Coordinates of C-alpha atoms and ligand atoms in Angstrom, one line a residue:
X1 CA 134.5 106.8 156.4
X2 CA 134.5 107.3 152.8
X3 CA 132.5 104.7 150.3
X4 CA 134.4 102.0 148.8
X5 CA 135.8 102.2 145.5
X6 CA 135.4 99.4 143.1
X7 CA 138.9 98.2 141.3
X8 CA 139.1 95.8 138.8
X9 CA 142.0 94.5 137.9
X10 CA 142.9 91.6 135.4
X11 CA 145.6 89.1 134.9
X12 CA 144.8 89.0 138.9
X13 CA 146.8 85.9 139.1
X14 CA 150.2 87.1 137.2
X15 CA 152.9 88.2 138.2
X16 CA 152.3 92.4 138.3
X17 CA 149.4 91.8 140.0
X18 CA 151.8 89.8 142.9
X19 CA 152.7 92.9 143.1
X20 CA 150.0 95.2 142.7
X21 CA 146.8 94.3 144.7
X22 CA 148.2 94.0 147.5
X23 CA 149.8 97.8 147.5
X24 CA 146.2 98.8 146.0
X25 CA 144.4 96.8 149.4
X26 CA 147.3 98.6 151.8
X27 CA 145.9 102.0 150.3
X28 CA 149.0 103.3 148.4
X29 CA 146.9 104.0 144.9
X30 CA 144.3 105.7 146.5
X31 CA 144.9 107.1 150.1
X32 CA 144.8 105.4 153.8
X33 CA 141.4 106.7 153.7
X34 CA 139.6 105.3 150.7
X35 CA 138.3 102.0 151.3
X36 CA 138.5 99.2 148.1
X37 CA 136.6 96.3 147.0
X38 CA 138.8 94.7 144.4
X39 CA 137.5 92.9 141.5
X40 CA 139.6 89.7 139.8
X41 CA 139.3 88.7 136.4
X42 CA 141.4 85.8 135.5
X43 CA 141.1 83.0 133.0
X44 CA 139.9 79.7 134.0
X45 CA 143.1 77.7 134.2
X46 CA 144.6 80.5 136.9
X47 CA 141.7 80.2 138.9
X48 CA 143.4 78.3 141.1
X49 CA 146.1 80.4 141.5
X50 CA 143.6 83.5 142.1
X51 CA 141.8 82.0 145.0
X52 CA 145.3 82.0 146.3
X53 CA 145.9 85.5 145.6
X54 CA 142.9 85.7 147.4
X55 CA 143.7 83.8 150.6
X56 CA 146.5 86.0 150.7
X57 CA 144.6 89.5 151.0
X58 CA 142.6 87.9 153.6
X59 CA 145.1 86.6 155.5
X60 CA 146.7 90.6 154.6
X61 CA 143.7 91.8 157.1
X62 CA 143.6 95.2 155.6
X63 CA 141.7 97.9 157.1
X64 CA 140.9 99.0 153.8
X65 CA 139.8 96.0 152.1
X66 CA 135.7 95.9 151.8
X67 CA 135.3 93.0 149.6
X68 CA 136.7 91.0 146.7
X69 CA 135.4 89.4 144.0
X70 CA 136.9 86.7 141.6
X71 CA 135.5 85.7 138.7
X72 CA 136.3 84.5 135.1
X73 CA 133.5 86.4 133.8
X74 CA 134.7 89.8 132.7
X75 CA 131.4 91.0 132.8
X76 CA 131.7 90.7 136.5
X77 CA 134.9 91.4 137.2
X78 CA 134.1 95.3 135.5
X79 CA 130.5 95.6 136.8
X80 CA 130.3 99.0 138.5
X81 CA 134.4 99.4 138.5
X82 CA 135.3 103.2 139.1
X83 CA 139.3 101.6 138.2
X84 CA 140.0 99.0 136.0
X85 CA 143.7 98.1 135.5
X86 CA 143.8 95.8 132.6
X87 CA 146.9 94.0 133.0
X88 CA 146.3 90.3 131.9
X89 CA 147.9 89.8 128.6
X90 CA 150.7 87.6 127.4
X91 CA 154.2 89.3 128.5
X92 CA 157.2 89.0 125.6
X93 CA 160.2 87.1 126.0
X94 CA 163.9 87.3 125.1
X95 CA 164.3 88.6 122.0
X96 CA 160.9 90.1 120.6
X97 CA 159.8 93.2 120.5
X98 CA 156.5 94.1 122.7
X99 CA 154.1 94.7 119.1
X100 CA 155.1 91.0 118.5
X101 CA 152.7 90.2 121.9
X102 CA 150.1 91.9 119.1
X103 CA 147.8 89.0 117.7
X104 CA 148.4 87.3 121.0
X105 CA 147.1 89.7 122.7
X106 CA 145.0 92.0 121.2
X107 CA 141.5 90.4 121.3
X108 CA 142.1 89.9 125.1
X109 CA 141.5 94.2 124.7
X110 CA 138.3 93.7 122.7
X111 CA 136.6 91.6 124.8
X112 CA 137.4 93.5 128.0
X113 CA 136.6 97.0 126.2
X114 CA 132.9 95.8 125.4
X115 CA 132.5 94.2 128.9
X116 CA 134.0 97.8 130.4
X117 CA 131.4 99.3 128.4
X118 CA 128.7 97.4 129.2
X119 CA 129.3 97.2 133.1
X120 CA 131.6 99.6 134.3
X121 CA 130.8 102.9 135.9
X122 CA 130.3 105.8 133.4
X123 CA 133.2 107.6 135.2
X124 CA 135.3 104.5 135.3
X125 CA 139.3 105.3 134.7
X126 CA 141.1 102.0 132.9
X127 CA 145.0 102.0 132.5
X128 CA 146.0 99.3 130.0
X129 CA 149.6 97.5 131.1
X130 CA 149.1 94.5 129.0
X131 CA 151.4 95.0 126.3
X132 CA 151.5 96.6 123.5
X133 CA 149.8 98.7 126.0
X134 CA 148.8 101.7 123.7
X135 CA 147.2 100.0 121.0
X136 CA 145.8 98.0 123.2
X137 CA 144.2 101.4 124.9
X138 CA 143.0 101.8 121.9
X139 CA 141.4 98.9 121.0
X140 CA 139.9 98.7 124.2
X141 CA 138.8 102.9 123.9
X142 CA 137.3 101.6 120.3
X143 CA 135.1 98.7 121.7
X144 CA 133.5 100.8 124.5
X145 CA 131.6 103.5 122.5
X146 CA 129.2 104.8 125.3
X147 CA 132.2 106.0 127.3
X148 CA 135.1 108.7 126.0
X149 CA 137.8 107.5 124.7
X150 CA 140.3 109.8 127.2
X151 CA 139.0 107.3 129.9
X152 CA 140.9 104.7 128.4
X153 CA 145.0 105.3 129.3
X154 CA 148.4 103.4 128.5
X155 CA 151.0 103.1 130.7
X156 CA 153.9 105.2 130.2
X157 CA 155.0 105.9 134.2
X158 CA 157.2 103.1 134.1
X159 CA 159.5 104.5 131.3
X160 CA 159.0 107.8 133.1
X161 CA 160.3 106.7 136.3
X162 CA 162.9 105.0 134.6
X163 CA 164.3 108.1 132.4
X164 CA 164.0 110.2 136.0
X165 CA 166.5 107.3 137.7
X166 CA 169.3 107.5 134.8
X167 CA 169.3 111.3 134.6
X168 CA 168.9 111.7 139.1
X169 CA 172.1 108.6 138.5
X170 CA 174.1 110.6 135.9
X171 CA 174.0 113.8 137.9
X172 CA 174.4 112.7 141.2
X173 CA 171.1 114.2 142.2
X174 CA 167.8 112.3 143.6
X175 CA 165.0 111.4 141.4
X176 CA 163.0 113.9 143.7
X177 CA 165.0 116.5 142.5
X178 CA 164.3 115.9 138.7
X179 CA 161.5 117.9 137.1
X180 CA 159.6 118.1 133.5
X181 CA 160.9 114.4 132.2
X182 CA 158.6 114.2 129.5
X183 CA 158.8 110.4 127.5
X184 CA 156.8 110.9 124.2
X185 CA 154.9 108.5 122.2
X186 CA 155.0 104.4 122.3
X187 CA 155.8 102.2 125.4
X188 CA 158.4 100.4 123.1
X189 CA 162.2 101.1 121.1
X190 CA 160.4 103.9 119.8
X191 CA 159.8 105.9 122.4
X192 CA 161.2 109.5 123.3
X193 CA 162.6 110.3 126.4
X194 CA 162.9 113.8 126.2
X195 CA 165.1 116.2 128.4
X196 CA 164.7 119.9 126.3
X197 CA 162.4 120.6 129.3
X198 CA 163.6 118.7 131.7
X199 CA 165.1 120.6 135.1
X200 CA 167.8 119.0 138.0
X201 CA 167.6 120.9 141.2
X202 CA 166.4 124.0 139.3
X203 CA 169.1 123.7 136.2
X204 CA 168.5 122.9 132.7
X205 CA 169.6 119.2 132.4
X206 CA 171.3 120.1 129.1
X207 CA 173.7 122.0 131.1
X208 CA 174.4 119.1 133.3
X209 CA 174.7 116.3 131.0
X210 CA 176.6 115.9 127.7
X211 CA 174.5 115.5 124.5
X212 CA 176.5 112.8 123.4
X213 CA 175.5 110.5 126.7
X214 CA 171.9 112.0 126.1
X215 CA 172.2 110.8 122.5
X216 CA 174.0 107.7 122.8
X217 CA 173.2 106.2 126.3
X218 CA 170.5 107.6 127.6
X219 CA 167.5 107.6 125.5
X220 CA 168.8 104.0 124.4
X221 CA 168.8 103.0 128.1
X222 CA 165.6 104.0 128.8
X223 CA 164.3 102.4 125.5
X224 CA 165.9 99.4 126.2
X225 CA 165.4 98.9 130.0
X226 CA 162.3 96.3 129.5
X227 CA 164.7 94.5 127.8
X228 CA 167.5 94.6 129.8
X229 CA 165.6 93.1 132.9
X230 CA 164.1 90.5 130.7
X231 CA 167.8 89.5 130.4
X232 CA 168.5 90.2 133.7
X233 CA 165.7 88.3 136.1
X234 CA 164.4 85.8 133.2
X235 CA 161.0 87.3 133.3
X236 CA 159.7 91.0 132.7
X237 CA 159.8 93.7 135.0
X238 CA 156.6 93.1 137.9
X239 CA 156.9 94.9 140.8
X240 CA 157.9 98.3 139.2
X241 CA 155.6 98.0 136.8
X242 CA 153.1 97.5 139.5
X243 CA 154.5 100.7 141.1
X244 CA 154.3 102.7 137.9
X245 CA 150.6 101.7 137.6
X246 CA 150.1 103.0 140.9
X247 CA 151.6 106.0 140.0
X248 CA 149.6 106.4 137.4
X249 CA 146.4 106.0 138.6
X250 CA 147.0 107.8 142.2
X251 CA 148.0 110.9 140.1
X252 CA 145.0 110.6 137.8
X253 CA 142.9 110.4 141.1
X254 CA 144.3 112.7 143.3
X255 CA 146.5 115.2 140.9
X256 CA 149.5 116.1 140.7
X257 CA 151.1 119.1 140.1
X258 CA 154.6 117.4 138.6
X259 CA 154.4 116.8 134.8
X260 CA 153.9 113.4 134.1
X261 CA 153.5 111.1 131.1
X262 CA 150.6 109.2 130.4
X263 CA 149.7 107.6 127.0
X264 CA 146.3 109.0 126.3
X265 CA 144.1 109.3 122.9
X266 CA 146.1 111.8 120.2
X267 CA 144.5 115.1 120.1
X268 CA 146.3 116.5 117.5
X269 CA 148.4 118.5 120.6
X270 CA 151.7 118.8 119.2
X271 CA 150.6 117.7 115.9
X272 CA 150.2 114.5 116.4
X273 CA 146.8 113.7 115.0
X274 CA 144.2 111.4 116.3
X275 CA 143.6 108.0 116.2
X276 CA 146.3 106.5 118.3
X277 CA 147.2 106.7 121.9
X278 CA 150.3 108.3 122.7
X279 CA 152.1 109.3 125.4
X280 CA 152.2 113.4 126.1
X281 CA 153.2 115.6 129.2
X282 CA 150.1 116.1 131.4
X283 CA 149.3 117.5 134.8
X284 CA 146.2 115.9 136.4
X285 CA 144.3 118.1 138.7
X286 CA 140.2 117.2 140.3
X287 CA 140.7 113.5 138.9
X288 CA 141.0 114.6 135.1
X289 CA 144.7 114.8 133.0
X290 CA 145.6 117.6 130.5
X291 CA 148.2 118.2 128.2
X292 CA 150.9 120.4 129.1
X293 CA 150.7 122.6 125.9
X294 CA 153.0 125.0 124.4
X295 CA 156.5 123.4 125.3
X296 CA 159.2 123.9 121.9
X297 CA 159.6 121.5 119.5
X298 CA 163.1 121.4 118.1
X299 CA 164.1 119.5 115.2
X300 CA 165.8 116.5 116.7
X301 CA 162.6 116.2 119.4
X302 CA 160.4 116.7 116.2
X303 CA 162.3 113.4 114.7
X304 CA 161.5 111.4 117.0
X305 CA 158.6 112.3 118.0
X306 CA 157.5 111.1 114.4
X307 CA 159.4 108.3 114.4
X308 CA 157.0 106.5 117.3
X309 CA 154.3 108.2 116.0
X310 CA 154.4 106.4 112.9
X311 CA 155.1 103.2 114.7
X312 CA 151.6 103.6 116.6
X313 CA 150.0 104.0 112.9
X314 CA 151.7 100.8 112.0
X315 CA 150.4 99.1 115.0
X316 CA 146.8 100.3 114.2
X317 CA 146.7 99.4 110.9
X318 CA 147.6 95.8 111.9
X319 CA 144.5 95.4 114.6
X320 CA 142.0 97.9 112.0
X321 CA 139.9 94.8 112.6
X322 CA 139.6 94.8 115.7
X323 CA 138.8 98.6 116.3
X324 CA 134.7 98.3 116.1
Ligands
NAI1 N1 153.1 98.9 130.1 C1 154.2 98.6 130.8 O1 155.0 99.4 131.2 C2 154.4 97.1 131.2 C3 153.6 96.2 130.6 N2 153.8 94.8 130.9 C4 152.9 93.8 130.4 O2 151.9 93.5 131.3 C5 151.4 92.2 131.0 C6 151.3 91.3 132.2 O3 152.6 90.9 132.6 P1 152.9 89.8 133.8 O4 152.0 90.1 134.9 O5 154.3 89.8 133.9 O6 152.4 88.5 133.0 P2 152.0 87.1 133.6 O7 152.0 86.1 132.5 O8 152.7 86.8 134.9 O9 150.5 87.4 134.1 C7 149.5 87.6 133.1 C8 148.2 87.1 133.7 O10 147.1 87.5 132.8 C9 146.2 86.4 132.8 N3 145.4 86.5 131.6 C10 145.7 86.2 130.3 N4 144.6 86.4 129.5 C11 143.7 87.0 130.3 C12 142.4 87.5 130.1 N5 141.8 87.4 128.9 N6 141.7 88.0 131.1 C13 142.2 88.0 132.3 N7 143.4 87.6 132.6 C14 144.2 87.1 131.6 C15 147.1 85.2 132.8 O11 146.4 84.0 133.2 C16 148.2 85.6 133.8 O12 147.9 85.2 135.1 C17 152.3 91.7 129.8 O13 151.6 91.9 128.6 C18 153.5 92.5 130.0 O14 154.3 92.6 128.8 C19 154.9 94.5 131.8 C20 155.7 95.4 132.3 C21 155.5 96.8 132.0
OAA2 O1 159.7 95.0 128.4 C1 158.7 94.3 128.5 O2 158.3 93.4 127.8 C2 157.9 94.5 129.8 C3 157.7 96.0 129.8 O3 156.8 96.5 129.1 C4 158.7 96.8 130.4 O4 159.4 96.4 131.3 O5 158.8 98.0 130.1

């Protein structure tokens, strides 16, 4: 039997999390062999609904499940974590964009980065869902100075996943059969979904798809698709965002040899210099990710690539403050 792993996970009470811990307790982010002690943070009005939560994984019975902790006290909720999925923030609502969730949000990422830092493993891996996840990645990566910044990621799987559905859809292939989907840059309007690389059952997906539907519907869709099931279900997208953080962080830990995106500190890769986190192509491989490098660049990629780059510099200069 393997030691437990320690995963802390806020906003424990909301509605990703519904989702989430219990997939994390049933083993599906780690393996059916890695046992878990989970870690809670919520605020003190959804403390009540947490020892809910809680009930709940007991009453689960999983094999898996060591311990858990809940606490209001981020300091506790982070001590020792190996994961940390920092998912309590405000989500948006009809109508805004995710940045607005900035000033609402954004100190939540402070707090927890310094708490991370002061508690947490040194090896500890942190995904930031809370929107807007990347800058808050990045204020969080700022506030915890004793750790490196490429532990600190933003999640980009679920606009991966997403942009693998609409092109497996529009071909009449399965998403298994998609390959190199590469979504550059900010979780938000800006963001690139990219197919110059991207393979169907072995074919270029430029020759199965039209550029105006690439142009025009796709990268659109994919931009828009938070959205859309805002307007759809009343309420932001939970339990595939609580898959997509899963994804995330069981390809982080166990590799992966598919190219994925993950939104990870700027490295100047691509020529996108440093200071912001954004999403590139990576392969993960002995629990660290790296940048799949030397992929072409043409013009209309270049574009847009810029164009949620210099989004991500407008978001930092808004939260400078906040940065450490
Ligand atoms: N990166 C991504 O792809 C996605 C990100 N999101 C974002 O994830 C976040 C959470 O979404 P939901 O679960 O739907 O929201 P929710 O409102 O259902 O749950 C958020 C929970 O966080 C808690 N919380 C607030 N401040 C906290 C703090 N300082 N410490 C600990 N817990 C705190 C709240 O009490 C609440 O229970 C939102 O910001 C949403 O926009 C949602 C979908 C996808
Ligand atoms: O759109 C939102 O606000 C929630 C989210 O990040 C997503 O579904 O991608």
């Amino acid at each position: 039997m393997k030691d437990p792993v320690r995963i802390a996970i806020t906003g424990a009470a909301g509605q990703i999390s519904y989702s989430l811990v219990f997939r994390i307790a049933s083993g599906d982010m780690l393996g059916k062999d890695q046992p878990v002690i989970l870690q809670l943070l919520e605020i003190p009005p959804a403390m009540d609904a947490l020892n809910g939560v809680v009930m709940e994984l007991n009453d689960c019975a999983f094999p898996l499940l060591q311990d858990i902790v809940a606490s209001d006290d981020a300091n506790v909720a982070f001590k020792d974590a190996d994961f940390a999925l920092l998912v309590g923030a405000r989500p948006r609502g009809p109508g805004m964009e995710r940045k607005d969730l900035l000033e609402a949000n954004a100190a939540i990422f402070s707090v927890q980065g310094k708490a991370i830092n002061d508690n947490a493993s040194r090896d500890v891996r942190v995904l930031v869902v809370g929107n807007p996840a990347n800058t808050n990645a990045l204020i969080a990566s700022c506030n915890a100075p004793d750790l490196d910044a490429g532990q600190f990621t933003a999640m980009m799987r679920l606009d991966h996943n997403r942009a693998k559905t609409q092109l497996a859809q529009k071909t009449g292939k399965h998403v298994t059969d998609v390959e190199q989907m590469i979504v550059w840059g900010n979780h938000s309007a800006t963001q690139y979904p990219d197919l110059a690389h991207c393979k169907v059952d072995g074919k270029p997906a430029f020759d199965l798809v039209e550029r105006d539907w690439y142009e025009n519907d796709f990268i659109p869709t994919v931009q828009q698709r938070g959205a859309a099931i805002i307007k759809a279900r009343g309420a932001s997208s939970a339990a595939s965002a609580a898959s997509a953080a899963i994804d995330h962080m069981r390809d982080w830990a166990l590799g992966t040899d598919e190219v994925v995106s993950m939104g990870i500190p700027a490295d100047g890769s691509y020529g996108v210099e440093p200071g912001i986190m954004y999403s590139y192509p990576v392969v993960c491989q002995n629990g660290k990710y790296e940048i799949v490098q030397g992929l072409d660049v043409n013009e209309f990629s270049r574009g847009r690539m810029q164009a949620t780059e210099d989004e991500l510099r407008e978001e930092r200069a808004a939260v400078e403050h906040l940065l450490g």
